[in-house]
């Protein structure tokens, strides 16, 4: 990895996000299927559609930068998804598993929020206004996905998980 300039740093962050988003496009259908609460299933599927558009947005950004998006694997997302798999394979009460899936999904969203927030700020420093706008669009989607998960957890799933197995 070469980090000789802030532009190199931005490209490196973007490659990491591109790998992370692509891993999510592959993994989220299985996560959605595993969710027992219809509201959670819908939220995950909606965010899957957003995630596909986020991949396209990153491709648009790389085209503008005249760079290639490939060549880096996000090991952090690989690890987060590995933990998610453990939850999906657990012998669990439905509501408790859903609460655990939300906790795992929120870790993913927070990782993305950190990545997009930093990439946006680097793009700002570099005066890349069109790219700032694209990154902020995705950043807002990640924040909204996180808020939506909190809402579903607090209003429904945590309430059911609390009494499960009692
Ligand atoms: Zn992501
Ligand atoms: Fe995303
Ligand atoms: Fe990463
Ligand atoms: Fe996300």
XYZ file of C-alpha atoms in Angstrom, residues 28-163:
136
model
C -27.226 -9.620 3.475
C -29.701 -11.895 1.640
C -28.826 -14.701 4.069
C -29.070 -12.391 7.072
C -32.506 -11.186 5.953
C -33.707 -14.754 5.516
C -32.594 -15.603 9.032
C -34.496 -12.701 10.639
C -37.739 -13.924 12.232
C -39.413 -10.524 12.651
C -40.940 -9.303 9.363
C -40.099 -5.666 10.140
C -36.425 -6.573 10.580
C -36.440 -8.679 7.432
C -37.888 -5.741 5.462
C -35.357 -3.300 6.910
C -32.445 -5.561 5.958
C -33.803 -6.117 2.444
C -34.338 -2.394 1.957
C -30.789 -1.716 3.065
C -29.575 -4.442 0.698
C -31.094 -2.475 -2.193
C -29.416 0.685 -0.900
C -26.145 -1.213 -0.573
C -26.292 -2.197 -4.260
C -26.687 1.484 -5.151
C -23.798 2.341 -2.810
C -21.551 -0.015 -4.799
C -22.559 1.824 -7.983
C -21.888 5.171 -6.316
C -18.362 4.018 -5.420
C -17.843 2.868 -9.022
C -18.920 6.327 -10.167
C -16.406 7.884 -7.745
C -13.575 5.661 -8.995
C -14.467 6.570 -12.583
C -14.255 10.268 -11.678
C -10.859 9.686 -10.059
C -9.755 7.560 -13.034
C -8.766 4.790 -10.626
C -9.689 1.111 -10.284
C -11.842 0.040 -7.297
C -10.387 -3.479 -6.908
C -7.278 -4.801 -5.241
C -8.029 -4.531 -1.529
C -9.996 -6.804 0.775
C -11.667 -5.306 3.843
C -10.613 -7.765 6.539
C -12.645 -5.930 9.161
C -15.886 -6.558 7.262
C -14.815 -10.160 6.737
C -14.491 -10.471 10.521
C -17.786 -8.729 11.269
C -19.560 -11.054 8.834
C -17.803 -14.059 10.374
C -19.278 -13.086 13.746
C -22.646 -12.604 12.072
C -22.432 -16.159 10.780
C -21.880 -17.442 14.328
C -25.110 -15.733 15.371
C -27.011 -17.179 12.430
C -25.822 -20.672 13.351
C -26.601 -20.310 17.067
C -29.275 -22.403 18.741
C -31.446 -19.412 19.668
C -34.931 -18.188 20.480
C -36.239 -16.175 17.512
C -36.477 -12.810 19.276
C -33.093 -13.280 20.953
C -31.458 -14.143 17.642
C -33.088 -11.108 16.046
C -31.720 -8.905 18.826
C -28.276 -10.420 18.208
C -28.604 -9.898 14.433
C -29.416 -6.243 15.038
C -26.346 -5.878 17.264
C -24.218 -7.409 14.492
C -25.806 -5.238 11.780
C -25.254 -2.110 13.852
C -21.549 -2.944 14.159
C -21.473 -3.072 10.354
C -23.272 0.262 9.991
C -20.954 1.957 12.479
C -17.923 0.632 10.598
C -19.339 2.066 7.383
C -20.220 5.384 9.026
C -16.597 5.749 10.171
C -15.268 4.858 6.716
C -17.582 7.134 4.746
C -17.225 9.975 7.246
C -13.421 9.950 6.913
C -13.481 9.495 3.118
C -15.932 12.407 2.818
C -13.686 14.616 4.936
C -10.565 13.719 2.902
C -12.477 14.466 -0.321
C -13.471 17.837 1.171
C -9.832 18.684 1.927
C -8.971 17.795 -1.684
C -11.752 20.011 -3.066
C -13.496 17.082 -4.802
C -17.002 18.486 -4.435
C -18.870 15.974 -6.643
C -17.294 13.104 -4.743
C -18.141 14.713 -1.389
C -21.775 14.809 -2.466
C -21.835 11.125 -3.463
C -20.139 10.059 -0.221
C -22.542 12.119 1.864
C -25.526 10.492 0.173
C -24.247 7.074 1.245
C -23.236 8.332 4.699
C -26.836 9.481 5.277
C -28.169 6.064 4.219
C -25.829 4.311 6.651
C -26.876 6.601 9.500
C -30.556 6.069 8.698
C -30.075 2.304 8.540
C -28.483 2.432 11.992
C -31.335 4.539 13.408
C -33.933 2.224 11.876
C -32.297 -0.780 13.546
C -32.301 0.995 16.910
C -35.994 1.764 16.480
C -36.928 -1.846 15.615
C -34.863 -3.152 18.526
C -36.217 -0.771 21.124
C -39.863 -0.840 20.036
C -40.273 -4.544 19.290
C -37.473 -7.046 19.344
C -35.748 -6.262 22.636
C -39.131 -6.316 24.357
C -39.779 -9.845 23.025
C -36.208 -11.002 23.608
C -36.454 -9.956 27.235
C -39.252 -12.440 27.951
